[in-house]
Amino acid sequence: MKPMFLRSAAAAMLALSVCPAAASAQSASARPADARSPIALAVSLAGWQLDRMASVDHVSRATGETRNPRAWEQAVFWVGMTALADAGAPPRIAQAIKQMGAANAWRPGSKPYFADDHAITQAYLWAAAHGSGAAARAPTKTAFDRVVDQPAVTTLAFAVPPAGYSATECLTRWCWCDALFMAPPAMIELSRQTGDPKYRDFALREFWATTDFLLDPVEQLYYRDSRFFDRRDDRQRKQFWSRGNGWVFAGMARIIPLLPKGSPDRRKMERLFVSMAGKLAGLQKPDGYWAPSLLAPEESPPETSGTAFYTYGMAWGIKAGLLPAATYTPVARKGWAALVRAIQPDGRLGYVQQVSDRPEKVEAQDTQYYGVGAFLLAATAMATLGTAG
């Protein structure tokens, strides 16, 4: 049996398909006139994904977390949904977010210090600010109070013990670059909603600690974690994972607007964002994609999750006035055009690298919740540039 939010989304789409009057009303009130506009494409892809939340059959390589509605894989989809709701999507998008949160009882993931288990709270906090109220925020506040008031004490060195990956001690801090997307935006938003700066202060301290540790000062790119510091390919090139750096770049685009204008941390992060954008722009391939291993473009497949995060960041940076439009709009448009080409005949977003911590092969039919979430972020940012790509 499908959860209520899935049945509601499916029913809404069925009504539009069988009732011309409903379709006409929907078109007049909420749907963009251009069926290939970024928002229209995002709404269509969101509908495709909503219809498949109860099954992972569409995911090429499902993990133990893929089925977990509170874990990061699905959480990033819901983060993208919040951006889509804010961009004027039909009301069913916001409704689906709130129904998901209620079904989860607004609880973060089960590991209290694990940043990936905090990603879903970004959607809960959005719901709290859009009608769901304090009840939607309370479990997140309880979880973050523990993290901030009783911080983990460990280094950022990523040493996997005999017990396995999940027992890695440093996972109680942000010792992998993905974490900079998962947790800091939620903590900083919680400070905004509660007026208590302790969550923001903690998030920024940890963000800069991770950056000092994982950012390569020469390449201005992030290692995924410390295991990759000395890794080189057969041409002696450093390995910088596309989606890993995408997490950071998109994370900054979500964090910067939440920081006080003119504050030292905001100015510092803006400088880092601009520096990283310049590096990434030069690594975009002629086909608009970024290679799974950023410094190794030759014979690399299309890959949409990293490309979507970069397209989002570039478009957001232009709109925010941080990136010169004349230089970066072509980059964003090429990235968006590549993403649109990756939509497969059955409606899925293809070429999404499956769950990993490093560059791997990608196939046309590979899709994932987080890839769709990244596409939704890119679409909403591209819409602000007034182009369909």
mmCIF file with all atom_site columns, C-alpha atoms in Angstrom, residues 185 188-189 192 200 204 249-263 265-267 269-270 273 312-313 316-317 319-322:
data_model
loop_
_atom_site.group_PDB
_atom_site.id
_atom_site.type_symbol
_atom_site.label_atom_id
_atom_site.label_alt_id
_atom_site.label_comp_id
_atom_site.label_asym_id
_atom_site.label_entity_id
_atom_site.label_seq_id
_atom_site.pdbx_PDB_ins_code
_atom_site.Cartn_x
_atom_site.Cartn_y
_atom_site.Cartn_z
_atom_site.occupancy
_atom_site.B_iso_or_equiv
_atom_site.pdbx_formal_charge
_atom_site.auth_seq_id
_atom_site.auth_comp_id
_atom_site.auth_asym_id
_atom_site.auth_atom_id
_atom_site.pdbx_PDB_model_num
ATOM 1  C CA . PRO A 1 185 ? 22.326 24.298 6.111  1.00 0.00 ? 185 PRO A CA 1
ATOM 2  C CA . ILE A 1 188 ? 22.142 27.428 10.355 1.00 0.00 ? 188 ILE A CA 1
ATOM 3  C CA . GLU A 1 189 ? 18.447 27.480 9.459  1.00 0.00 ? 189 GLU A CA 1
ATOM 4  C CA . ARG A 1 192 ? 17.423 31.480 12.088 1.00 0.00 ? 192 ARG A CA 1
ATOM 5  C CA . ARG A 1 200 ? 25.133 28.368 13.399 1.00 0.00 ? 200 ARG A CA 1
ATOM 6  C CA . LEU A 1 204 ? 30.593 27.259 10.852 1.00 0.00 ? 204 LEU A CA 1
ATOM 7  C CA . PHE A 1 249 ? 29.592 23.699 -3.961 1.00 0.00 ? 249 PHE A CA 1
ATOM 8  C CA . ALA A 1 250 ? 25.837 23.252 -3.630 1.00 0.00 ? 250 ALA A CA 1
ATOM 9  C CA . GLY A 1 251 ? 26.122 23.283 0.146  1.00 0.00 ? 251 GLY A CA 1
ATOM 10 C CA . MET A 1 252 ? 27.705 26.720 0.052  1.00 0.00 ? 252 MET A CA 1
ATOM 11 C CA . ALA A 1 253 ? 24.918 27.971 -2.217 1.00 0.00 ? 253 ALA A CA 1
ATOM 12 C CA . ARG A 1 254 ? 22.471 26.890 0.465  1.00 0.00 ? 254 ARG A CA 1
ATOM 13 C CA . ILE A 1 255 ? 24.488 28.211 3.412  1.00 0.00 ? 255 ILE A CA 1
ATOM 14 C CA . ILE A 1 256 ? 25.557 31.649 2.193  1.00 0.00 ? 256 ILE A CA 1
ATOM 15 C CA . PRO A 1 257 ? 22.048 33.178 1.975  1.00 0.00 ? 257 PRO A CA 1
ATOM 16 C CA . LEU A 1 258 ? 21.418 32.144 5.595  1.00 0.00 ? 258 LEU A CA 1
ATOM 17 C CA . LEU A 1 259 ? 24.441 34.027 6.947  1.00 0.00 ? 259 LEU A CA 1
ATOM 18 C CA . PRO A 1 260 ? 24.280 37.689 7.991  1.00 0.00 ? 260 PRO A CA 1
ATOM 19 C CA . LYS A 1 261 ? 25.217 39.943 5.100  1.00 0.00 ? 261 LYS A CA 1
ATOM 20 C CA . GLY A 1 262 ? 28.692 41.331 5.480  1.00 0.00 ? 262 GLY A CA 1
ATOM 21 C CA . SER A 1 263 ? 29.631 38.977 8.308  1.00 0.00 ? 263 SER A CA 1
ATOM 22 C CA . ASP A 1 265 ? 32.045 34.064 7.767  1.00 0.00 ? 265 ASP A CA 1
ATOM 23 C CA . ARG A 1 266 ? 29.804 35.026 4.881  1.00 0.00 ? 266 ARG A CA 1
ATOM 24 C CA . ARG A 1 267 ? 32.535 37.046 3.177  1.00 0.00 ? 267 ARG A CA 1
ATOM 25 C CA . MET A 1 269 ? 32.594 31.623 2.238  1.00 0.00 ? 269 MET A CA 1
ATOM 26 C CA . GLU A 1 270 ? 31.731 33.855 -0.693 1.00 0.00 ? 270 GLU A CA 1
ATOM 27 C CA . PHE A 1 273 ? 32.663 29.833 -3.516 1.00 0.00 ? 273 PHE A CA 1
ATOM 28 C CA . TYR A 1 312 ? 22.742 24.842 -9.478 1.00 0.00 ? 312 TYR A CA 1
ATOM 29 C CA . GLY A 1 313 ? 25.691 26.574 -7.867 1.00 0.00 ? 313 GLY A CA 1
ATOM 30 C CA . TRP A 1 316 ? 22.635 30.631 -7.992 1.00 0.00 ? 316 TRP A CA 1
ATOM 31 C CA . GLY A 1 317 ? 25.972 32.459 -7.909 1.00 0.00 ? 317 GLY A CA 1
ATOM 32 C CA . LYS A 1 319 ? 21.690 35.522 -9.463 1.00 0.00 ? 319 LYS A CA 1
ATOM 33 C CA . ALA A 1 320 ? 23.352 36.328 -6.122 1.00 0.00 ? 320 ALA A CA 1
ATOM 34 C CA . GLY A 1 321 ? 25.784 38.684 -7.837 1.00 0.00 ? 321 GLY A CA 1
ATOM 35 C CA . LEU A 1 322 ? 28.858 36.655 -6.901 1.00 0.00 ? 322 LEU A CA 1
#
